[in-house]
mmCIF file of C-alpha atoms in Angstrom:
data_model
loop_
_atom_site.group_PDB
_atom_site.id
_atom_site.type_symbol
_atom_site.label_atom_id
_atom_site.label_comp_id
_atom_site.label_asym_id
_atom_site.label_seq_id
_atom_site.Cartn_x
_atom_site.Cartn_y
_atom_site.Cartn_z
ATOM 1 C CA UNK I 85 121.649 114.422 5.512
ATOM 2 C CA UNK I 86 124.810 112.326 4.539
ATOM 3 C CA UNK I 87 125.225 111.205 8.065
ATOM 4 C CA UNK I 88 122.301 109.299 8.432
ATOM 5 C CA UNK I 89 122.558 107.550 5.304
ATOM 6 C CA UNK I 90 126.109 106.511 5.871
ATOM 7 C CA UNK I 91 125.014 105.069 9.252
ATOM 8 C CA UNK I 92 122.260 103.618 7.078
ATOM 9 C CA UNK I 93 124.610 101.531 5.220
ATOM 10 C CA UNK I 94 126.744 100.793 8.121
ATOM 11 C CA UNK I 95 123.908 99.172 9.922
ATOM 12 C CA UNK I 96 123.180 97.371 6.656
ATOM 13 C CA UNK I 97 127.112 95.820 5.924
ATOM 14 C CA UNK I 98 126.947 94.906 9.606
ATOM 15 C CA UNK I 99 123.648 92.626 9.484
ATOM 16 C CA UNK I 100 124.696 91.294 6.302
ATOM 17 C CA UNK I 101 128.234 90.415 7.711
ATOM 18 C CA UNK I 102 126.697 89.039 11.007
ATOM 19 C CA UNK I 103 124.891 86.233 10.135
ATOM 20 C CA UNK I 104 127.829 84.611 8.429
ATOM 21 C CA UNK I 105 130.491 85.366 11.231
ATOM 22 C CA UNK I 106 127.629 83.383 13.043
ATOM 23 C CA UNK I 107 127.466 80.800 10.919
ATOM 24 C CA UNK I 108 131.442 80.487 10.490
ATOM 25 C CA UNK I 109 132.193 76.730 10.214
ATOM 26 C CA UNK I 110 133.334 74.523 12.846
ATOM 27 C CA UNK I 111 136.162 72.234 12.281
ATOM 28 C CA UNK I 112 138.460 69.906 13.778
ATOM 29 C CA UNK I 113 141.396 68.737 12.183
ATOM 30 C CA UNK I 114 142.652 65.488 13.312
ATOM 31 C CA UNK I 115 146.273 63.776 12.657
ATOM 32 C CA UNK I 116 145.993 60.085 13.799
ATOM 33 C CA UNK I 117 147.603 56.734 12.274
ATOM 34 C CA UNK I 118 146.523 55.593 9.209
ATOM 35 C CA UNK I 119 143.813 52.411 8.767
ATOM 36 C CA UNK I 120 143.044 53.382 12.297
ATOM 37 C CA UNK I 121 139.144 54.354 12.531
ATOM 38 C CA UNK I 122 136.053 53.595 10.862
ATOM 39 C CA UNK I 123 135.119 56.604 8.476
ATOM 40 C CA UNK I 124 131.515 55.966 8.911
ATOM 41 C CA UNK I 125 132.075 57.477 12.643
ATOM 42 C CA UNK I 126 133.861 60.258 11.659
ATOM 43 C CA UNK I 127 130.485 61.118 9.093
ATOM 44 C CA UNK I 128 128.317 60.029 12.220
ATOM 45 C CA UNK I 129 130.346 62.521 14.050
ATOM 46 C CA UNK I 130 129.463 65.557 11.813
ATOM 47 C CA UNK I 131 126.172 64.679 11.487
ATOM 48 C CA UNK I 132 125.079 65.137 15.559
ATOM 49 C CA UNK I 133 127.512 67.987 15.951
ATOM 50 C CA UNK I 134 127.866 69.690 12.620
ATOM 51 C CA UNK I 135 131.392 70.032 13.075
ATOM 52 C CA UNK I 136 133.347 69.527 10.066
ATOM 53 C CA UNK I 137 136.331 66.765 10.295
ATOM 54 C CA UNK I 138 139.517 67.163 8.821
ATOM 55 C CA UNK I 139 141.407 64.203 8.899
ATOM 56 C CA UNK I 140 145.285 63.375 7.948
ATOM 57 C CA UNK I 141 147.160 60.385 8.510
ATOM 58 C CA UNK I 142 150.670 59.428 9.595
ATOM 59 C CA UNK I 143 152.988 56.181 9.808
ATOM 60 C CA UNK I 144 155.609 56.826 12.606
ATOM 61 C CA UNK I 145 155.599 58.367 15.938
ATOM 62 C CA UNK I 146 158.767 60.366 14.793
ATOM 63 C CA UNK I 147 156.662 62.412 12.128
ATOM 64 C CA UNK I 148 154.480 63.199 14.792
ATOM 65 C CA UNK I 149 156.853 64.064 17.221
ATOM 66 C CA UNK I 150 158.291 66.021 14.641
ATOM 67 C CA UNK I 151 155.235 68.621 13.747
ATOM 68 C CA UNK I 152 154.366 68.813 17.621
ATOM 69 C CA UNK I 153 158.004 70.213 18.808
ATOM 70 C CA UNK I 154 157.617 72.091 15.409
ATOM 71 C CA UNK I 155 154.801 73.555 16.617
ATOM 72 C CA UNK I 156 151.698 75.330 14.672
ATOM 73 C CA UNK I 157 151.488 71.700 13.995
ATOM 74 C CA UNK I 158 147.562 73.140 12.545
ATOM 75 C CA UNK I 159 145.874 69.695 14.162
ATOM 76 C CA UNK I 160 142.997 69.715 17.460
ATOM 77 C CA UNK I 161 143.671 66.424 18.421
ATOM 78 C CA UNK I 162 146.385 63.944 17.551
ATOM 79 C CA UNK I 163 147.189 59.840 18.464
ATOM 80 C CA UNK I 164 151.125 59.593 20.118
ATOM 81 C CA UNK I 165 152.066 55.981 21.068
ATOM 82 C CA UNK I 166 152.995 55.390 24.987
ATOM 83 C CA UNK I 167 156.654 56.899 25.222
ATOM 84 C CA UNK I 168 156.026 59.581 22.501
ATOM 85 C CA UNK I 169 153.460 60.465 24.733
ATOM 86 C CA UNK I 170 155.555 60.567 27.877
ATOM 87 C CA UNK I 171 158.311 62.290 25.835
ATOM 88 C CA UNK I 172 156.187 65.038 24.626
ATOM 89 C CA UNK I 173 154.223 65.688 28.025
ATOM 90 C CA UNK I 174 157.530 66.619 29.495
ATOM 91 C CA UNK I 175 158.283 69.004 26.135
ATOM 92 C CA UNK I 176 154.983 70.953 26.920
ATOM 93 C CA UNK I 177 153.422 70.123 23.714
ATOM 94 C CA UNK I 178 150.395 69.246 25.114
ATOM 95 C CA UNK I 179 147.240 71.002 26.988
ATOM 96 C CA UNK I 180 145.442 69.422 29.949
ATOM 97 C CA UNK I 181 142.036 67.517 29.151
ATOM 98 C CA UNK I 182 138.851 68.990 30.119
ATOM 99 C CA UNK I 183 137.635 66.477 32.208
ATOM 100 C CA UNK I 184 134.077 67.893 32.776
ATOM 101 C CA UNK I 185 133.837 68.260 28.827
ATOM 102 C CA UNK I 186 134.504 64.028 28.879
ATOM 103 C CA UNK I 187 131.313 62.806 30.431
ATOM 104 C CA UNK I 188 132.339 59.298 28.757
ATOM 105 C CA UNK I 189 135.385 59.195 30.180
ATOM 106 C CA UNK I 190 133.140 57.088 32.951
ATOM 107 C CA UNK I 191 133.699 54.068 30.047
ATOM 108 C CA UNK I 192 137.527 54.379 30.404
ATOM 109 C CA UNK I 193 138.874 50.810 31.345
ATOM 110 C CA UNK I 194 140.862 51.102 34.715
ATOM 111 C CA UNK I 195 143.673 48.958 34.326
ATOM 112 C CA UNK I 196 144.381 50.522 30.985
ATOM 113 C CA UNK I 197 144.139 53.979 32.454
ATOM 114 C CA UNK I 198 145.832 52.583 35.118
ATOM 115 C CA UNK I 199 149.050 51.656 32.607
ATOM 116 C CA UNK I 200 148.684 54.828 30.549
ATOM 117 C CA UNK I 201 149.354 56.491 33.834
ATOM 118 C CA UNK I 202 152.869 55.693 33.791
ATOM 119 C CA UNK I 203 153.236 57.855 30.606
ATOM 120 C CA UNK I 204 151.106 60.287 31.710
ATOM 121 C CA UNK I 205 151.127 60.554 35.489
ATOM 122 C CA UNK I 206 147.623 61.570 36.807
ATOM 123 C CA UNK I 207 145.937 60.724 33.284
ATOM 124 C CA UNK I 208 146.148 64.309 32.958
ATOM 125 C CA UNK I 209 146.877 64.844 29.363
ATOM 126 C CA UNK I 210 145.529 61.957 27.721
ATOM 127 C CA UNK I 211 143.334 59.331 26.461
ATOM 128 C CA UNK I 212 143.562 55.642 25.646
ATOM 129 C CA UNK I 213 142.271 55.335 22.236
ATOM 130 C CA UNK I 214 143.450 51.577 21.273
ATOM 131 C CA UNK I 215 145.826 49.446 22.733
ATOM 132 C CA UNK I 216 147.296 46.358 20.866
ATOM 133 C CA UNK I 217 150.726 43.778 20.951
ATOM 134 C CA UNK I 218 153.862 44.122 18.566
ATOM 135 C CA UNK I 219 154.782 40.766 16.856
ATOM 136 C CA UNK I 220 154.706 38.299 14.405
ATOM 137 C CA UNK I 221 152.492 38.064 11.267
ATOM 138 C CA UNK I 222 152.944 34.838 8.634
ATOM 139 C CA UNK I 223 151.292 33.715 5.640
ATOM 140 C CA UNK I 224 150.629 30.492 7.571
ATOM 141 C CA UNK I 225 151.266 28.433 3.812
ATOM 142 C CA UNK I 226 154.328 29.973 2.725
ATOM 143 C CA UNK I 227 155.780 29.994 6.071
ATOM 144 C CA UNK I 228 155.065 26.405 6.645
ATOM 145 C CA UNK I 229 155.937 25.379 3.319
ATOM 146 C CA UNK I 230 159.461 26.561 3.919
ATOM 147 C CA UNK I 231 160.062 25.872 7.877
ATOM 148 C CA UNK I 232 158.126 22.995 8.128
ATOM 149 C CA UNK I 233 155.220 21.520 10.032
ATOM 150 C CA UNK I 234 156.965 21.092 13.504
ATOM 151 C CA UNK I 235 158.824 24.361 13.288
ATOM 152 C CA UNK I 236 157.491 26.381 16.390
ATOM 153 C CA UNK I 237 155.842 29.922 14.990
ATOM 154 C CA UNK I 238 155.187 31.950 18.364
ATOM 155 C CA UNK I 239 158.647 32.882 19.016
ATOM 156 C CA UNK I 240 160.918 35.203 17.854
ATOM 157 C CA UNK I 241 163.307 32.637 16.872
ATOM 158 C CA UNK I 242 161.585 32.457 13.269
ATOM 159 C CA UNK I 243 162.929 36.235 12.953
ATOM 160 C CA UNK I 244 166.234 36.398 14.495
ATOM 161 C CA UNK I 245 167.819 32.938 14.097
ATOM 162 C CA UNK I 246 169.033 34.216 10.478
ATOM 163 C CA UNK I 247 169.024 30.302 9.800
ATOM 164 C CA UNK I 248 165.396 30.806 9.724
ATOM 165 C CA UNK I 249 164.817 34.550 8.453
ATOM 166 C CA UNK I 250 167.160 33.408 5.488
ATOM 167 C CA UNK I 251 164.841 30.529 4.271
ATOM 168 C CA UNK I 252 161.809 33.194 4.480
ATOM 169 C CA UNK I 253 163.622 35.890 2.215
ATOM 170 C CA UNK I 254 162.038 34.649 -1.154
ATOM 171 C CA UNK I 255 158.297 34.621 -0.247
ATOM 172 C CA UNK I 256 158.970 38.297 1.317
ATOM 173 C CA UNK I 257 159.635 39.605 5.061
ATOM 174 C CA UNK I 258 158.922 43.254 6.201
ATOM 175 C CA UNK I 259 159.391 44.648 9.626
ATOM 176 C CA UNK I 260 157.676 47.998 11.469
ATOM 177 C CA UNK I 261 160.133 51.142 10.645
ATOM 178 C CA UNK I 262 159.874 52.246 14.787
ATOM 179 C CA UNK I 263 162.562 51.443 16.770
ATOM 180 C CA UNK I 264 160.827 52.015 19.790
ATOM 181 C CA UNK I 265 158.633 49.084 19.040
ATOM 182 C CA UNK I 266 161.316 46.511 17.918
ATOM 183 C CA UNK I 267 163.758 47.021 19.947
ATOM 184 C CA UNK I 268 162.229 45.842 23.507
ATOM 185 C CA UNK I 269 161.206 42.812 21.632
ATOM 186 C CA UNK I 270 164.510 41.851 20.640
ATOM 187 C CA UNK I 271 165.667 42.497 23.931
ATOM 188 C CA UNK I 272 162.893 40.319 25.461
ATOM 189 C CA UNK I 273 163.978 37.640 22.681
ATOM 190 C CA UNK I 274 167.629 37.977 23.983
ATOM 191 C CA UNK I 275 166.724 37.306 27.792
ATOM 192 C CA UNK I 276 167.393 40.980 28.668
ATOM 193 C CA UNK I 277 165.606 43.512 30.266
ATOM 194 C CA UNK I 278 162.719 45.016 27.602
ATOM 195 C CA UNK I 279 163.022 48.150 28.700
ATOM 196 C CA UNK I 280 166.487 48.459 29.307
ATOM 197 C CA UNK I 281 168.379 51.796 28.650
ATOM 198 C CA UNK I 282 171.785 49.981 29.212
ATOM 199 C CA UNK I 283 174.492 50.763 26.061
ATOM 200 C CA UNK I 284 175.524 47.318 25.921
ATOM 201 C CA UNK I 285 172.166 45.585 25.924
ATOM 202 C CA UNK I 286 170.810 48.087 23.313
ATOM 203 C CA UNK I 287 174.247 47.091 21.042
ATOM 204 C CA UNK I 288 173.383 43.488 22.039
ATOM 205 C CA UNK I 289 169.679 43.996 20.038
ATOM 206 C CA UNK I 290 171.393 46.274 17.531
ATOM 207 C CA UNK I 291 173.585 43.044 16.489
ATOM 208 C CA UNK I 292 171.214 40.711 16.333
ATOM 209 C CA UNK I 293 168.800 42.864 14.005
ATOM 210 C CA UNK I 294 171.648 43.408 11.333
ATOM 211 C CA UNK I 295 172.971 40.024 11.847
ATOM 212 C CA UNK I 296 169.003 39.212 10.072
ATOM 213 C CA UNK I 297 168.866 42.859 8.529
ATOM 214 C CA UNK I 298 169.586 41.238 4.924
ATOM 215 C CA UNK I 299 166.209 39.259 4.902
ATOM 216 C CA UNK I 300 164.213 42.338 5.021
ATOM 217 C CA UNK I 301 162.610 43.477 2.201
ATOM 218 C CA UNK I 302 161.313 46.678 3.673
ATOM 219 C CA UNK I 303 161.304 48.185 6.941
ATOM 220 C CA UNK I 304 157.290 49.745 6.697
ATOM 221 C CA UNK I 305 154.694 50.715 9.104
ATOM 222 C CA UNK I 306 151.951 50.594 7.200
ATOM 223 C CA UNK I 307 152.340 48.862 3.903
ATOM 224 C CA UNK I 308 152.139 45.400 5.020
ATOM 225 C CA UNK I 309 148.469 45.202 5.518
ATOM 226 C CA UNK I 310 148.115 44.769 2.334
ATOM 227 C CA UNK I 311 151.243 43.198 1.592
ATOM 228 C CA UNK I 312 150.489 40.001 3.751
ATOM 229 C CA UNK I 313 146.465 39.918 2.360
ATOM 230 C CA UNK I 314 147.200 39.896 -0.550
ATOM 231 C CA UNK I 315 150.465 37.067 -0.786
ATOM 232 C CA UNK I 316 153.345 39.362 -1.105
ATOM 233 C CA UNK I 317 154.965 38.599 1.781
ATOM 234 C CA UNK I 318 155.012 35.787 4.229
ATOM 235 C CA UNK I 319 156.200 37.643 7.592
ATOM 236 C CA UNK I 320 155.919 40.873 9.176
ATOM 237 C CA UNK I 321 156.408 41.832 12.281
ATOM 238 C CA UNK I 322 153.690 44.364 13.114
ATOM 239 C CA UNK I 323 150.741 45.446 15.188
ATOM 240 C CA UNK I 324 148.042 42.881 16.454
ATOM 241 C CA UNK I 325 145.248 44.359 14.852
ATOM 242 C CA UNK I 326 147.048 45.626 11.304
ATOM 243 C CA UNK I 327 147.652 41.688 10.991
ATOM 244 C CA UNK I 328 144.057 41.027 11.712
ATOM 245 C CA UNK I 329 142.773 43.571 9.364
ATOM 246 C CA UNK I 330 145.197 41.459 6.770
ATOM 247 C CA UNK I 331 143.866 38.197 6.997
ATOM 248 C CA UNK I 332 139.664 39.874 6.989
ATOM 249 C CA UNK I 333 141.116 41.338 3.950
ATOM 250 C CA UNK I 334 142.513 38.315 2.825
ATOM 251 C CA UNK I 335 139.349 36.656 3.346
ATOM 252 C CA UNK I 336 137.281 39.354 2.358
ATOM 253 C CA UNK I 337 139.086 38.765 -1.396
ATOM 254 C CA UNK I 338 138.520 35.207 -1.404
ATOM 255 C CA UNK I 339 141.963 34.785 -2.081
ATOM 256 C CA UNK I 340 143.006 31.538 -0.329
ATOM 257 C CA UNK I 341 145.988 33.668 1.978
ATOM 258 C CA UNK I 342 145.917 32.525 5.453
ATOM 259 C CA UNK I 343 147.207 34.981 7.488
ATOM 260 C CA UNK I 344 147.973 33.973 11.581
ATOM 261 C CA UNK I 345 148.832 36.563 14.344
ATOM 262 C CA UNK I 346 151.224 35.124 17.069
ATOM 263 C CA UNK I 347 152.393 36.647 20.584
ATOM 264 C CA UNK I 348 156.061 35.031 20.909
ATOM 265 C CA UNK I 349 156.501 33.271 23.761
ATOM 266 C CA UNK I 350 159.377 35.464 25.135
ATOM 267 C CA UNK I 351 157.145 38.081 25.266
ATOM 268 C CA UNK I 352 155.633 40.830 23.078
ATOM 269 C CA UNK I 353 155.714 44.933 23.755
ATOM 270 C CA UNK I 354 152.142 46.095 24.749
ATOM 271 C CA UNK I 355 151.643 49.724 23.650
ATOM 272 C CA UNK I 356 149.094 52.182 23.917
ATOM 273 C CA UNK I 357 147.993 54.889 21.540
ATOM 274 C CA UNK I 358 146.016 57.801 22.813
ATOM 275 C CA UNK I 359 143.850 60.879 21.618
ATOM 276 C CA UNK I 360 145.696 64.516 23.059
ATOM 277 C CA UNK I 361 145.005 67.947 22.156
ATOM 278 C CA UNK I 362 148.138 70.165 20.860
ATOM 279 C CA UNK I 363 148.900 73.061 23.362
ATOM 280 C CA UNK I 364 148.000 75.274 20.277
ATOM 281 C CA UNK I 365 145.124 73.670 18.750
ATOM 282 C CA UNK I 366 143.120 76.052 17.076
ATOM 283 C CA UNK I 367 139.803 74.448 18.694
ATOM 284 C CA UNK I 368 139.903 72.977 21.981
ATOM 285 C CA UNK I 369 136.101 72.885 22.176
ATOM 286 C CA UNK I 370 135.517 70.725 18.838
ATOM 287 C CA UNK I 371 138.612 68.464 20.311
ATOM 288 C CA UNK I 372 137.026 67.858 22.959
ATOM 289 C CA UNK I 373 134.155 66.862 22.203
ATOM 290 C CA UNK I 374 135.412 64.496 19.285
ATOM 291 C CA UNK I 375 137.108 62.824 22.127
ATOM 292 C CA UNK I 376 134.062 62.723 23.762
ATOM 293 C CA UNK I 377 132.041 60.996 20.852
ATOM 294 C CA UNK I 378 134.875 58.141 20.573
ATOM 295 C CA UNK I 379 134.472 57.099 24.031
ATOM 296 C CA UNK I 380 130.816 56.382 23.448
ATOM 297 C CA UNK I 381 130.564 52.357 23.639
ATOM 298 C CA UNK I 382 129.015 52.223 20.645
ATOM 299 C CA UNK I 383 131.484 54.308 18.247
ATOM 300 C CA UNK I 384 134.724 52.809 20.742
ATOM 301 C CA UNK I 385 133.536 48.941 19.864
ATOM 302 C CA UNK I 386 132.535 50.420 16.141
ATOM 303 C CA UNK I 387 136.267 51.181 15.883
ATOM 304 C CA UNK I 388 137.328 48.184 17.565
ATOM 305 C CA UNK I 389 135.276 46.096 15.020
ATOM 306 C CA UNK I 390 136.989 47.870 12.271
ATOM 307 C CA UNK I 391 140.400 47.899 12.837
ATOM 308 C CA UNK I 392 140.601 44.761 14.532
ATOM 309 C CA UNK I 393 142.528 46.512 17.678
ATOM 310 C CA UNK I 394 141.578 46.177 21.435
ATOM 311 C CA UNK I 395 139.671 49.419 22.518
ATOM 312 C CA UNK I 396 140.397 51.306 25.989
ATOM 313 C CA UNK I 397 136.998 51.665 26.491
ATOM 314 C CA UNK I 398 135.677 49.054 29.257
ATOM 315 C CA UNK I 399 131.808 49.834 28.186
ATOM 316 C CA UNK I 400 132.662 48.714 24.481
ATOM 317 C CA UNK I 401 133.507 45.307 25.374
ATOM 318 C CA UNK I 402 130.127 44.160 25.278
ATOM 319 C CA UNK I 403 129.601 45.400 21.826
ATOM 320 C CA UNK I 404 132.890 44.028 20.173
ATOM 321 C CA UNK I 405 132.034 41.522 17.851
ATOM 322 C CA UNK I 406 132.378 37.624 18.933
ATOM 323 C CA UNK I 407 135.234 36.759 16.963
ATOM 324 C CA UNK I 408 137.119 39.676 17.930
ATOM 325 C CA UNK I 409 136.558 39.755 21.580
ATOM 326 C CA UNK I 410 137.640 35.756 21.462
ATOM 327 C CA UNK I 411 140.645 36.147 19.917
ATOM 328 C CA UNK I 412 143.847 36.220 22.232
ATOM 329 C CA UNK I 413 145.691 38.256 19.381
ATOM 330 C CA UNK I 414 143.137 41.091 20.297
ATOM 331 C CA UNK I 415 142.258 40.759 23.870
ATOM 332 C CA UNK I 416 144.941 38.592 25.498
ATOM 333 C CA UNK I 417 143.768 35.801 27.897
ATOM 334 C CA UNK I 418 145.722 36.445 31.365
ATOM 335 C CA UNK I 419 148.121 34.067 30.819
ATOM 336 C CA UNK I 420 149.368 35.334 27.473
ATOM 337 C CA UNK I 421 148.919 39.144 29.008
ATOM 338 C CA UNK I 422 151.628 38.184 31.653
ATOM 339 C CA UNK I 423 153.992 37.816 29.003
ATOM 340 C CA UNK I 424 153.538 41.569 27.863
ATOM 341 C CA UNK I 425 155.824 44.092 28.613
ATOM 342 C CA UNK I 426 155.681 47.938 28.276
ATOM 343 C CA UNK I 427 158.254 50.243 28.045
ATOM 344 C CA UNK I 428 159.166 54.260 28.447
ATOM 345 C CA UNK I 429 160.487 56.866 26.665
ATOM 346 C CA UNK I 430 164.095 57.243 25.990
ATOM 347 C CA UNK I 431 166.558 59.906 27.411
ATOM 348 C CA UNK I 432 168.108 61.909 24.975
ATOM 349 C CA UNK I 433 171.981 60.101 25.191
ATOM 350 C CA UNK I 434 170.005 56.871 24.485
ATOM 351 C CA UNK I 435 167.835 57.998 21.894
ATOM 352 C CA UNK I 436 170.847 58.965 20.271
ATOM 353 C CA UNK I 437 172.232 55.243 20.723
ATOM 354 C CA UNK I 438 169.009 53.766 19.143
ATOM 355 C CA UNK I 439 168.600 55.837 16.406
ATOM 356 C CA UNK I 440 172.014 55.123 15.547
ATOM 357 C CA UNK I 441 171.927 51.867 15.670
ATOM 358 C CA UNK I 442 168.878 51.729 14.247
ATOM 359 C CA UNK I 443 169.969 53.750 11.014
ATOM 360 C CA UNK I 444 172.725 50.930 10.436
ATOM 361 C CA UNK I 445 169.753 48.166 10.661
ATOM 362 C CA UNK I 446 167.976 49.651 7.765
ATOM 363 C CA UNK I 447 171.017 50.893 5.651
ATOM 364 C CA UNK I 448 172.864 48.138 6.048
ATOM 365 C CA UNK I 449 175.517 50.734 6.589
#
């Protein structure tokens, strides 16, 4: 007689314990740059799919890098910039995309696949996400007010002539803690190669940024956003569409800052940042198809609307708003986009010589 009632009650535990292995939770946990998406499409996201969204945020491509080679990094899908991207391809940390699970890949735009290919050969591992210009953001009045009406503002002269850095230093000047990002402007600014992995041109650009290192308040990749919309500094050199989302802040608060985005004639550094799924995420499936929902044209120019960056997806354009698509900052006419550069992924000798010289820039040391 015991027999059957102890199978009894192991048939009961079972369909008590079934239905909520079934209806386990699905999650995706999501490690991406911060002021970088619009949170209403991460909620629109979880409503149509039901899968939960975990989402942390990060301020340099070496924290990233950092977790990744880690590993058990705990994140589905994560945002590297261009060479970070190359750089970890060829350290494994990545698994190939499931094309067939990316339908909407179809509203990729070609020639900025077509770039992102030389980080990741075959677009194998990878997906543009939002691609943007590194340079020069002033609070037009201050700025003015000390370098004067006929003193040109698109070029990079206004950052490393310290003759002109100096006269900034009391209204406030930050610049973007990533090396990667600074340095092939400064080479560009110097009439050197921007992508040059020579020793002597990378101790060339190494001079000139502590030669001006003194007029930097704070080397920051995020905090300027607000810093600049809200008057406490007058230059930063940063990301296209952080300075954008600066001065709709700024007027947003009513608060009489005027904030200007300029691509220095010399050149600027066009960069790419990109959605790619960990080689151990613990859910492939919900990675994919988060990737899947931000290359819809309507959450892609959402995003784009947002954050005031240029999206990779083709299909979007036609949904960006007016004043965004318009504005060369954001989508560069062609003769401004000839003057952008891109550039790879340092070896290991020379990422030892930038991060070096790099380390003396922001100590001072």
């Amino acid at each position: 007689m015991a027999r059957p009632l102890l199978g009894g009650l192991l048939a009961a535990c079972l369909a008590l314990a079934w239905p909520a292995a079934a209806a386990e939770e699905r999650v995706v946990n999501i490690y991406n740059w911060s002021d970088y998406i619009d949170p209403k499409m991460l909620d629109a996201f979880t409503r149509e799919t039901g899968i939960k969204v975990v989402y942390d945020t990060y301020d340099t491509n070496e924290i990233l890098e950092t977790k990744l080679l880690a590993g058990k990094s705990g994140y589905d899908v994560v945002v590297p910039s261009g060479p970070f991207l190359q750089r970890l391809i060829r350290a494994g940390a990545f698994q190939p995309l499931d094309k067939a699970k990316l339908p909407n890949l179809k509203n990729a735009w070609p020639e900025v696949t077509a770039r992102l290919a030389v980080y990741d050969p075959g677009n194998a591992y990878a997906v543009d996400y939002m691609w943007g210009t590194t340079g020069i953001g002033v609070n037009t009045a201050l700025v003015r007010e000390r370098l004067g009406p006929n003193q040109p503002l698109n070029t990079w002269d206004i950052v490393l002539r310290p003759e002109l850095i100096a006269k900034l230093k009391d209204c406030g000047v930050t610049m973007l803690d990533a090396p990667e990002d600074i340095f092939p402007n400064v080479l560009a600014a110097l009439g050197l190669k921007p992508d040059s992995k020579r020793v002597d041109d990378l101790n060339q650009a190494g001079e000139a940024l502590f030669r001006i290192r003194g007029a930097v308040q704070k080397f920051h990749s995020s905090e300027y956003i607000n810093q600049l919309a809200n008057g406490d500094v007058c230059l930063s050199v940063g990301y296209s569409g952080d300075v954008l989302q600066a001065r709709r802040r700024a007027q947003e608060a009513k608060n009489d800052v005027d904030i200007a985005y300029y691509i220095p004639q010399q050149g600027a550094l066009m960069w790419f940042d990109s959605f790619a799924i960990p080689k151990d995420a613990a859910h492939p499936a919900e990675a994919h198809a988060f990737i899947d929902f931000m290359l819809r044209p309507e959450v892609a120019a959402a995003n784009t609307n947002f954050v005031s960056y240029a999206s990779g997806n083709l299909a979007a354009k036609a949904l960006v708003k007016p004043e965004i698509l318009s504005n060369p900052g954001v989508y560069p006419d062609e003769a401004t986009f000839r003057r952008l550069f891109t550039n790879t992924a340092y070896d290991d000798r020379t990422q030892r010589v930038v991060t070096r010289l790099w380390t003396r820039v922001r100590t001072g040391k």
